[in-house]
PDB file of C-alpha atoms in Angstrom:
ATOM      1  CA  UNK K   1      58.001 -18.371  72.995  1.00 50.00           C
ATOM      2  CA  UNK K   2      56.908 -16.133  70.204  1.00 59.00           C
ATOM      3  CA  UNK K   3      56.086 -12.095  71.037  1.00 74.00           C
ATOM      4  CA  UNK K   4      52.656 -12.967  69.184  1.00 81.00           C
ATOM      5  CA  UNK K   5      52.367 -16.344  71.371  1.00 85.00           C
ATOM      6  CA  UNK K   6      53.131 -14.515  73.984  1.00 85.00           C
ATOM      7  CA  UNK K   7      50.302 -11.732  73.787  1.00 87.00           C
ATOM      8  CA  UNK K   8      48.156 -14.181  72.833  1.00 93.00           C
ATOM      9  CA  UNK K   9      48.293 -15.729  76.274  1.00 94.00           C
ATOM     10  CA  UNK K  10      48.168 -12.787  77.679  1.00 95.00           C
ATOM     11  CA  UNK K  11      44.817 -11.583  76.233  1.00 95.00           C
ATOM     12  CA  UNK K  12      43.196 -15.695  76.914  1.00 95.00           C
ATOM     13  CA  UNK K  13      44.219 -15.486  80.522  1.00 97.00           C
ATOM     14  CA  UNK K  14      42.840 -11.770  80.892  1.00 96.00           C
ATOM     15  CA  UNK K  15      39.402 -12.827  78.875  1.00 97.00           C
ATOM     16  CA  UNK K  16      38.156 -14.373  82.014  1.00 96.00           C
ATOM     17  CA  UNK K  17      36.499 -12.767  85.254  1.00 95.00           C
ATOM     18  CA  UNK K  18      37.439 -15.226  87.540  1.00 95.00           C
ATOM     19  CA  UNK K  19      41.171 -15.030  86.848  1.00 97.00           C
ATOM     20  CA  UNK K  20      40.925 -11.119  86.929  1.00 96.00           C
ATOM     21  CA  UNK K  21      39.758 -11.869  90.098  1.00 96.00           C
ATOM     22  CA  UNK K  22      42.905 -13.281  90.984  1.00 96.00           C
ATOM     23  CA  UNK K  23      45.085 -10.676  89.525  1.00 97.00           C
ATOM     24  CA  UNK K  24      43.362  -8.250  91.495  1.00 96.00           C
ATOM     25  CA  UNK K  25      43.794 -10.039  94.974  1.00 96.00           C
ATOM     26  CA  UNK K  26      47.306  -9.991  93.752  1.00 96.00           C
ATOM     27  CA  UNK K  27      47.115  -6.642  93.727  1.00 95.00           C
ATOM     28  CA  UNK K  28      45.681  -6.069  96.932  1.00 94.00           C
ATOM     29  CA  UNK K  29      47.594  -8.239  98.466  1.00 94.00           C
ATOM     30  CA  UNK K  30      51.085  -9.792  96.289  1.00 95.00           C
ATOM     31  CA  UNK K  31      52.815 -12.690  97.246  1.00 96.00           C
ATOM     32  CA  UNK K  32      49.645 -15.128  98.619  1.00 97.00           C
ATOM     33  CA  UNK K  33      49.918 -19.049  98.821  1.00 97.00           C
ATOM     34  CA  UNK K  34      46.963 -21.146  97.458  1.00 97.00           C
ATOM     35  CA  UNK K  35      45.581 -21.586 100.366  1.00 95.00           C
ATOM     36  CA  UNK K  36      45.347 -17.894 101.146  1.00 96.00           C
ATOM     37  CA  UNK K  37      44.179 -16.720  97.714  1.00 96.00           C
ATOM     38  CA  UNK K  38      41.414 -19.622  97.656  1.00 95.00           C
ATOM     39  CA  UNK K  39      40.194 -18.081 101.224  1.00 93.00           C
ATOM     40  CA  UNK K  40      39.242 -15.075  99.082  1.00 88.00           C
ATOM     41  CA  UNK K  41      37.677 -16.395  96.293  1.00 89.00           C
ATOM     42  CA  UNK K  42      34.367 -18.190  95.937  1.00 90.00           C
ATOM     43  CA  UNK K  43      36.218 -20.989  94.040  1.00 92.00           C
ATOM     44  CA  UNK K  44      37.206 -24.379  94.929  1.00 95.00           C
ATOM     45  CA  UNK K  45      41.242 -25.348  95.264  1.00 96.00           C
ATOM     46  CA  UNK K  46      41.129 -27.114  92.032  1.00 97.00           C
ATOM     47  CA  UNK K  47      39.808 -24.174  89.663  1.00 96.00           C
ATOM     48  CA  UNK K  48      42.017 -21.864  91.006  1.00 97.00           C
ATOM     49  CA  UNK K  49      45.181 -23.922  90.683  1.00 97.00           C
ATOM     50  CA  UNK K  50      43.739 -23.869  87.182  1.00 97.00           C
ATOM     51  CA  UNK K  51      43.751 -20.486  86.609  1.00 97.00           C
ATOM     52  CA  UNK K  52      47.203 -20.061  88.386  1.00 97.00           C
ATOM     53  CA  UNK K  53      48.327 -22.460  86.226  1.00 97.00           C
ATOM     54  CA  UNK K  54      47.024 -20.350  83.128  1.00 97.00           C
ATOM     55  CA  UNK K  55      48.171 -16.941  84.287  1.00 98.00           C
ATOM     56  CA  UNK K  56      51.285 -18.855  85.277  1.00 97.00           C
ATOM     57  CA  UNK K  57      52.067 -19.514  81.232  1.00 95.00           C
ATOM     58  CA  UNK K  58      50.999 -16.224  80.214  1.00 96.00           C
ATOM     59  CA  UNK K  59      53.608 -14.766  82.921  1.00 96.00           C
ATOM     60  CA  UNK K  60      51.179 -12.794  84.551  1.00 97.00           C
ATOM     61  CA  UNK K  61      51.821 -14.433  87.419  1.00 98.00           C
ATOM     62  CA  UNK K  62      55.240 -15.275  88.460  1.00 97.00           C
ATOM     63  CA  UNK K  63      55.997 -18.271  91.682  1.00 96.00           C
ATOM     64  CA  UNK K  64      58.660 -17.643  94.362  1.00 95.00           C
ATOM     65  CA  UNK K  65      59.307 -20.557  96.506  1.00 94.00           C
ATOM     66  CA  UNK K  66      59.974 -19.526 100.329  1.00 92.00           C
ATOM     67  CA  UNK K  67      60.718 -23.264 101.683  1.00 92.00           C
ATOM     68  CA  UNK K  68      58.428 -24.879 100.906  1.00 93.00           C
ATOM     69  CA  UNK K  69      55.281 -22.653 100.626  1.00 94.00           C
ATOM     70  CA  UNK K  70      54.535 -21.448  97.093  1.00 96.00           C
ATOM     71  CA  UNK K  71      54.008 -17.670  96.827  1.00 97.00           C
ATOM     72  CA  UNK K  72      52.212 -15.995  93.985  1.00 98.00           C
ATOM     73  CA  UNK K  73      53.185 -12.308  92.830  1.00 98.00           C
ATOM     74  CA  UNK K  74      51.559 -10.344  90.374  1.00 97.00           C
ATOM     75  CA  UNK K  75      53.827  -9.745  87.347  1.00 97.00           C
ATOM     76  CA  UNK K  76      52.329  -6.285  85.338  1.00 95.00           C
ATOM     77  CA  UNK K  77      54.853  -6.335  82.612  1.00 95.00           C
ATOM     78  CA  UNK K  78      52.768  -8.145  80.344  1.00 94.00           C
ATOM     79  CA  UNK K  79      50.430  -5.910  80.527  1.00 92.00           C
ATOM     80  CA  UNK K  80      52.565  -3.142  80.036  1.00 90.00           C
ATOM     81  CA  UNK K  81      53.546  -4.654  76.518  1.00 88.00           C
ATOM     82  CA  UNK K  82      50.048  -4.639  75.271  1.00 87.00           C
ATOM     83  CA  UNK K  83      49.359  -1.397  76.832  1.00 85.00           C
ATOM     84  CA  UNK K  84      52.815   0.044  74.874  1.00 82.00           C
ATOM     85  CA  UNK K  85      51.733  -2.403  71.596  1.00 81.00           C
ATOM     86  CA  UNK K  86      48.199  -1.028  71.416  1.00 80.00           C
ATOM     87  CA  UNK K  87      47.235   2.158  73.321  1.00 77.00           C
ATOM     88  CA  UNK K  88      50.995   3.587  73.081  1.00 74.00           C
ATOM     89  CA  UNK K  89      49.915   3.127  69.153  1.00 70.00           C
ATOM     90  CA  UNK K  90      47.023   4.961  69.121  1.00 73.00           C
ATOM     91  CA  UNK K  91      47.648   7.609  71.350  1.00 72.00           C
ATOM     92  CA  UNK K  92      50.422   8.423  68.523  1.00 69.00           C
ATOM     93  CA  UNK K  93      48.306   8.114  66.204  1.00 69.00           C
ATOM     94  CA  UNK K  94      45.829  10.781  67.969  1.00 72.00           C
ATOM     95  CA  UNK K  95      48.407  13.076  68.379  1.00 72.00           C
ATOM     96  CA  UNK K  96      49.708  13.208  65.022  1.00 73.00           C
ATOM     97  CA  UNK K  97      45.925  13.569  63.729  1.00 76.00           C
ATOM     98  CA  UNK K  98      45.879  17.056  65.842  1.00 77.00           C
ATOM     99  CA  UNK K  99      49.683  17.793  64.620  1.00 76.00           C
ATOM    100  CA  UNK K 100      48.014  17.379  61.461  1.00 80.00           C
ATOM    101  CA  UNK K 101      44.662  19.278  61.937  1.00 82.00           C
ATOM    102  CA  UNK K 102      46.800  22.117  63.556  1.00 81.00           C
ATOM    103  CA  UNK K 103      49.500  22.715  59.799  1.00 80.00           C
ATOM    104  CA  UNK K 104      46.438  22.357  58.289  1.00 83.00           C
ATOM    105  CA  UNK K 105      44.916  25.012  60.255  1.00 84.00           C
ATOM    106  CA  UNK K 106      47.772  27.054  60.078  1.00 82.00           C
ATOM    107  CA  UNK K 107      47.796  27.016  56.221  1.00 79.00           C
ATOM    108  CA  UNK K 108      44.212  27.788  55.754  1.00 76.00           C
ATOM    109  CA  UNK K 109      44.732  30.608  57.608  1.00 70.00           C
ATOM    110  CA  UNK K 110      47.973  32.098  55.846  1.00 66.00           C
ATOM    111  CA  UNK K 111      46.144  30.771  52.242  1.00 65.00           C
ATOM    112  CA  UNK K 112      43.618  33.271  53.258  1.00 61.00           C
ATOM    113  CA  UNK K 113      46.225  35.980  54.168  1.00 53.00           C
ATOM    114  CA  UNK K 114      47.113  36.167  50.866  1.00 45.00           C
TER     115      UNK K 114
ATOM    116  CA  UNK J   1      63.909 -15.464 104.955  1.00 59.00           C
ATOM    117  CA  UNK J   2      61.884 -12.116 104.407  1.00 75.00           C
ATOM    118  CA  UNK J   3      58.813 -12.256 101.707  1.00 84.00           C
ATOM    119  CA  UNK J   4      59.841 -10.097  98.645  1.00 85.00           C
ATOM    120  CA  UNK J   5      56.886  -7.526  97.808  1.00 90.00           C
ATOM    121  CA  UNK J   6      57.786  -7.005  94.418  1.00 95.00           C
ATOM    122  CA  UNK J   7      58.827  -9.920  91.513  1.00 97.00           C
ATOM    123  CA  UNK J   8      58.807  -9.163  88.140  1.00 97.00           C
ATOM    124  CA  UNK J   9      59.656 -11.081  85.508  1.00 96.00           C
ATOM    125  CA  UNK J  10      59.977 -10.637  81.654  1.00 96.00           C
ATOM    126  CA  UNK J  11      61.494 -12.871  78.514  1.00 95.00           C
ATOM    127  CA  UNK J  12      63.560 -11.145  76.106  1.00 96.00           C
ATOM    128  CA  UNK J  13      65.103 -12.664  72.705  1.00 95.00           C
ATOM    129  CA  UNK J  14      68.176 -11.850  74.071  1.00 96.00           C
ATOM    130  CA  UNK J  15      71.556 -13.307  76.067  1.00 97.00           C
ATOM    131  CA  UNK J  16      71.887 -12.950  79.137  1.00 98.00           C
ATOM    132  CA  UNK J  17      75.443 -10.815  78.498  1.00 97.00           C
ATOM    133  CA  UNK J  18      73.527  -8.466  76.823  1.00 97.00           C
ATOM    134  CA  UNK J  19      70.991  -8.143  79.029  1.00 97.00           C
ATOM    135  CA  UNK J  20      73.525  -7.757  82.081  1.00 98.00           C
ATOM    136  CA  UNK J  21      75.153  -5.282  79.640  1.00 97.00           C
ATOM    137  CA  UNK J  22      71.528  -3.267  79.203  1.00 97.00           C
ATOM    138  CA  UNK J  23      71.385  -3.258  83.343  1.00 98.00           C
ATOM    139  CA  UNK J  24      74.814  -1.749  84.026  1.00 97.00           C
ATOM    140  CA  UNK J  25      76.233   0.653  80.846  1.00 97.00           C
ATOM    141  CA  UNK J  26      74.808   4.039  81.317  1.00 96.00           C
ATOM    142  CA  UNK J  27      75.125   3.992  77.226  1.00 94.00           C
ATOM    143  CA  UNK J  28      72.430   1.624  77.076  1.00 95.00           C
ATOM    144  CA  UNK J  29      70.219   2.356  80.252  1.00 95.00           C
ATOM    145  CA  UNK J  30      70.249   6.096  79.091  1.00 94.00           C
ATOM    146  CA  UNK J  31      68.099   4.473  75.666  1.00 93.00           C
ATOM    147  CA  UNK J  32      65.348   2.951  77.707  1.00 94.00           C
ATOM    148  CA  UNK J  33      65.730   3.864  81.553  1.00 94.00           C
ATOM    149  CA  UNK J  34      64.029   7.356  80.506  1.00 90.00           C
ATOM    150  CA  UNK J  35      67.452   8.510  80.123  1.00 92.00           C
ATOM    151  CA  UNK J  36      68.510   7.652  84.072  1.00 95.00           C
ATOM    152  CA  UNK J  37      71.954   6.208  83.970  1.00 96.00           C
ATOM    153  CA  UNK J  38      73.152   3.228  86.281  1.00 97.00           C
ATOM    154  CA  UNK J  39      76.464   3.989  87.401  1.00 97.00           C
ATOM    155  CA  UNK J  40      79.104   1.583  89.235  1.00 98.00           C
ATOM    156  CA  UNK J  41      82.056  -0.717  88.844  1.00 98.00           C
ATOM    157  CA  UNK J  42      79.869  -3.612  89.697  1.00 98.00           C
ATOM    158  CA  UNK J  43      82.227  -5.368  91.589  1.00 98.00           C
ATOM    159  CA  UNK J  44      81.080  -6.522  95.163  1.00 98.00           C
ATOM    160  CA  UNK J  45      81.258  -3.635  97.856  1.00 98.00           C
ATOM    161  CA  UNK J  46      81.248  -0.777  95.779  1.00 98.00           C
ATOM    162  CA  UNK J  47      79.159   2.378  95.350  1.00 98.00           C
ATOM    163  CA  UNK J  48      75.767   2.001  92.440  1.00 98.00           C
ATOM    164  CA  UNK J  49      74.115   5.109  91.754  1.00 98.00           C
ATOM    165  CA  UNK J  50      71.068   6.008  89.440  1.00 97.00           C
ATOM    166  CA  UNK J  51      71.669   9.540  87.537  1.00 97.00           C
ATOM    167  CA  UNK J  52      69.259  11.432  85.901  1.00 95.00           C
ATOM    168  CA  UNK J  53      70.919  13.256  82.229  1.00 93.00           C
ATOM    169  CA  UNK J  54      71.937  16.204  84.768  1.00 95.00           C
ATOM    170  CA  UNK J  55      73.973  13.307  86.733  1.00 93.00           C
ATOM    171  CA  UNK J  56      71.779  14.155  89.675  1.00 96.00           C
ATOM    172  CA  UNK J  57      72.118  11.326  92.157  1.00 97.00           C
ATOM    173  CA  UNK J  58      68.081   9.741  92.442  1.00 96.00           C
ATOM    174  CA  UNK J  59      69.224   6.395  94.094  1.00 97.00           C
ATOM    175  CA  UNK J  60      71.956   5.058  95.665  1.00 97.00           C
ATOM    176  CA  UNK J  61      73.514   1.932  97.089  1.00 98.00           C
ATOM    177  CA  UNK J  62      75.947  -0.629  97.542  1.00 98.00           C
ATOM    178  CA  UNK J  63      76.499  -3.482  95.116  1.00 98.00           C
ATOM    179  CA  UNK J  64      75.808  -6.734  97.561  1.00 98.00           C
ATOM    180  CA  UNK J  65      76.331  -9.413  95.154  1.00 98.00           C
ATOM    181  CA  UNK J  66      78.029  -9.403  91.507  1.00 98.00           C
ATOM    182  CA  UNK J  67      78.237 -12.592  89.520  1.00 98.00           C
ATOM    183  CA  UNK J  68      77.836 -11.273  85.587  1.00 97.00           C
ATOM    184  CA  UNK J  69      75.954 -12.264  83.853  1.00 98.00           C
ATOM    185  CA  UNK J  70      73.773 -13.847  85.810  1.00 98.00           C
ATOM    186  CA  UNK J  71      73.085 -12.445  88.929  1.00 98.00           C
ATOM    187  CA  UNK J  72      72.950  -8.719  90.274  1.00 98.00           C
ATOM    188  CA  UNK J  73      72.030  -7.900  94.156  1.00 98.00           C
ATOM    189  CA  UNK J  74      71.807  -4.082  95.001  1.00 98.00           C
ATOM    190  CA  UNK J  75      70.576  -2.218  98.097  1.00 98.00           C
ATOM    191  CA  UNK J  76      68.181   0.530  97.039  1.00 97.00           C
ATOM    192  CA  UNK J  77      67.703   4.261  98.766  1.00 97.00           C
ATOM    193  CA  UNK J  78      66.932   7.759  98.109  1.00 95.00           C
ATOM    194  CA  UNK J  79      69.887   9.769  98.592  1.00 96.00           C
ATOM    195  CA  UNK J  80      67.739  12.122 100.945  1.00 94.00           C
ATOM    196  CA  UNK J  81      66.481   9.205 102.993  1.00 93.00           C
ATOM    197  CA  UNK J  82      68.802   6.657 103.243  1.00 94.00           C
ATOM    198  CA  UNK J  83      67.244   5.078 106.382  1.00 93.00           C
ATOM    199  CA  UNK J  84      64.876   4.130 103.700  1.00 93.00           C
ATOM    200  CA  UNK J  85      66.965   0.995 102.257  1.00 95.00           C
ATOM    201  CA  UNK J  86      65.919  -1.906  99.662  1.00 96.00           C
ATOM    202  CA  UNK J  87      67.232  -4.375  98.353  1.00 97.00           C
ATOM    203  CA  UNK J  88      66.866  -5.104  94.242  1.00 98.00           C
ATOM    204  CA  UNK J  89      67.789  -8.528  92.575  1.00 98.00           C
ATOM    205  CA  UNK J  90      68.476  -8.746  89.556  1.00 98.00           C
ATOM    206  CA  UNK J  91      68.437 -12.674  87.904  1.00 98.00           C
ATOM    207  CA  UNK J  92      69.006 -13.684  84.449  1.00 98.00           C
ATOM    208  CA  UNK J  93      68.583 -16.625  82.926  1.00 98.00           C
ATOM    209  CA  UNK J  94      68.670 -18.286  79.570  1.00 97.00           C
ATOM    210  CA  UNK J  95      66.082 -20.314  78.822  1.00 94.00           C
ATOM    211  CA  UNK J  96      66.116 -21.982  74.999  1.00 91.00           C
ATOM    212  CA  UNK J  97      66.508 -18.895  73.066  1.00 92.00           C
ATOM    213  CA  UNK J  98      65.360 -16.392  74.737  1.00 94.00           C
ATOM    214  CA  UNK J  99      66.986 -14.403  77.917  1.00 97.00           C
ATOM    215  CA  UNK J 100      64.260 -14.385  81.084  1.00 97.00           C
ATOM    216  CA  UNK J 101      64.913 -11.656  83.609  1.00 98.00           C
ATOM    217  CA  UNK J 102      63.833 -11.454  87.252  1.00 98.00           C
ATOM    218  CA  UNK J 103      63.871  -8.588  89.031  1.00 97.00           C
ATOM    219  CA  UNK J 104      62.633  -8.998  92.799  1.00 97.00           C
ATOM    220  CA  UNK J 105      62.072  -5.765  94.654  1.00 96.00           C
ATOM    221  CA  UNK J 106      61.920  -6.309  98.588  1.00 94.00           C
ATOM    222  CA  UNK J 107      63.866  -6.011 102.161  1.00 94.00           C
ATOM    223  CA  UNK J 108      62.021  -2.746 102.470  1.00 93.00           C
ATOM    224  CA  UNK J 109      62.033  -1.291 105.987  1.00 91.00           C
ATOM    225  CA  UNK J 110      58.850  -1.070 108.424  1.00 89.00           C
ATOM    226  CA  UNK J 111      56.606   2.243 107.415  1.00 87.00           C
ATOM    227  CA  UNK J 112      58.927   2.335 103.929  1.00 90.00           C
ATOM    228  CA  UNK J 113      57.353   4.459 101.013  1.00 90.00           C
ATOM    229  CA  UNK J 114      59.938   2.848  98.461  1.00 93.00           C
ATOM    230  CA  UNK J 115      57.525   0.186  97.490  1.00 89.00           C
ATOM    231  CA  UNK J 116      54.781   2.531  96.638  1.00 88.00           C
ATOM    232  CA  UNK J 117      57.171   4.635  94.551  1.00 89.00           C
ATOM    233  CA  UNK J 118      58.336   1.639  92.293  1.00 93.00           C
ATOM    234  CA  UNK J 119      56.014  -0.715  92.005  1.00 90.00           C
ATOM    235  CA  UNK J 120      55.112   1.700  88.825  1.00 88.00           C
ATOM    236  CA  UNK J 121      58.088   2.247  87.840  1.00 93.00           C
ATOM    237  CA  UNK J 122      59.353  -1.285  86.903  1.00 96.00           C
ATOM    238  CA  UNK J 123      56.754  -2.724  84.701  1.00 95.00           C
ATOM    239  CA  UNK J 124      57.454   0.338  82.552  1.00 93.00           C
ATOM    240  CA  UNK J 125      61.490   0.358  82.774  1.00 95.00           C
ATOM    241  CA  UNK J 126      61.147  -3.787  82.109  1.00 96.00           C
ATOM    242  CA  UNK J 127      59.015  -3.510  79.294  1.00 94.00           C
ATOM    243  CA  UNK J 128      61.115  -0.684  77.996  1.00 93.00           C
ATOM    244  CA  UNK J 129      63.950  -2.900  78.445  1.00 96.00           C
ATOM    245  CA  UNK J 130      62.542  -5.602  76.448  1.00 95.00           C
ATOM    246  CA  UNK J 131      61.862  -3.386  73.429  1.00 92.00           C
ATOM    247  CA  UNK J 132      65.273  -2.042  73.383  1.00 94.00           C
ATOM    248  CA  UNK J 133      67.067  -5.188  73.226  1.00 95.00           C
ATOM    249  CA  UNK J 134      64.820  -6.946  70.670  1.00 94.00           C
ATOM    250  CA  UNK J 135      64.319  -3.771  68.336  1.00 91.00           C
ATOM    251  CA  UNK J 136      67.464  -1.371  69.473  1.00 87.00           C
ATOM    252  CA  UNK J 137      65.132   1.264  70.418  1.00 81.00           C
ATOM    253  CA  UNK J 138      63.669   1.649  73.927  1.00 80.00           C
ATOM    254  CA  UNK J 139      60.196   3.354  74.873  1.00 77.00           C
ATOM    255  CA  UNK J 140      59.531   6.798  75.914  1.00 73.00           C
ATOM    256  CA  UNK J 141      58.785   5.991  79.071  1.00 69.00           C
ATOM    257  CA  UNK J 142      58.401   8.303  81.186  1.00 64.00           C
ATOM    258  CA  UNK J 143      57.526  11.064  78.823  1.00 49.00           C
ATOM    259  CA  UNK J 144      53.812   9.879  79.019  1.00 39.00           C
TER     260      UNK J 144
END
């Protein structure tokens, strides 16, 4: 998969409440079978085998297989990326604006020196 | 067979050589491991350590299983509190053309403050990881 595919899923699986929901039962507690997340959620079985499924492909959630129950875990890289892609980007972009303000600053002051 | 309480996971356009090489050089963990350094022969039964750039020792460990490049298993401690012991996989895989890397985190010991101490470390040190071996520069990381 494409880096773009990739954050693309990402931001579909993230643009809905109920599978935020899920992420942050994840958090609360990681490593849940269906049957335990469901017991959570006001959702039935099927629609949240759905979203699994979904937050499955974006890898935000990642299956380990203990015999034969199926665990779900919480996988925060992704989100890490877009954090990095986008707000690492900005903040940069904020600090060389005050880097900037500051020489500027700096030479007003020294212009007015002389 | 003990739940893990940590699995992370992450695709890189990579090989799996390289990424086994990114895990265990110090040369290349130093670029996106905020400058730590992973430190070993890799061979089953010997010593790992993690350095900081004043080759402090931050954790240390044996190396439980070594199959490169495919599969890494460490046990995990702070120097200071050894009674305190993890165990980290490390699984790589290729998949088409890209690389997918799973890193499991778990084994920790009853009352353990590991978990709590990692579980933000790794997203940040994976996705770090990623970047460096798709662009040749890692993140600043912990600078942040």
């Amino acid at each position: 998969m494409h880096n773009v595919a990739q954050m693309d899923a990402v931001f579909k699986a993230l643009a809905d409440e109920s599978r935020r929901k899920l992420l942050d039962q994840l958090h609360q507690s990681n490593g849940q079978t269906l049957g335990e997340l469901c017991a959570h959620l006001d959702m039935t079985r099927q629609a949240v085998t759905k979203h699994l499924l979904l937050l499955e492909a974006a890898n935000l959630v990642v299956v380990v297989w203990r015999g034969r129950e199926k665990l779900h875990y919480l996988n925060p890289v992704p989100i890490q990326e877009i954090s990095e892609r986008w707000i690492g980007k900005y903040e940069r972009q904020r600090l060389q604006a005050l880097g900037d303000l500051k020489k500027g600053l700096e030479q007003n002051k020294t212009n007015k020196k002389g | 067979m003990q739940k893990p309480k940590l699995v992370y996971t992450t695709y890189i356009r990579s090989t799996p050589k390289d990424v086994w090489a990114a895990i265990t050089k110090p040369e290349f963990t130093a670029q996106y491991w905020g400058k730590m350094t992973n430190v070993s022969d890799w061979k089953r039964g010997s010593k790992w350590e993690h350095h900081n750039p004043e080759h402090e020792v931050w954790i240390t460990g044996k190396v439980l299983e070594s199959a490169p490049p495919k599969r890494l298993v460490l046990s995990w401690a702070d120097p200071d509190d050894l009674k305190d012991k993890s165990r980290v996989t490390f699984e790589i895989e290729k998949i088409e053309d890209m690389t997918c890397l799973t890193v499991t985190h778990g084994s920790f010991t009853t009352g353990s403050t590991m978990a709590g101490k990692v579980s933000q470390g790794w997203p940040k040190v994976l996705s770090s990881l990623k970047t460096f071996l798709e662009t040749g520069k890692g993140l600043n990381i912990f600078c942040k």
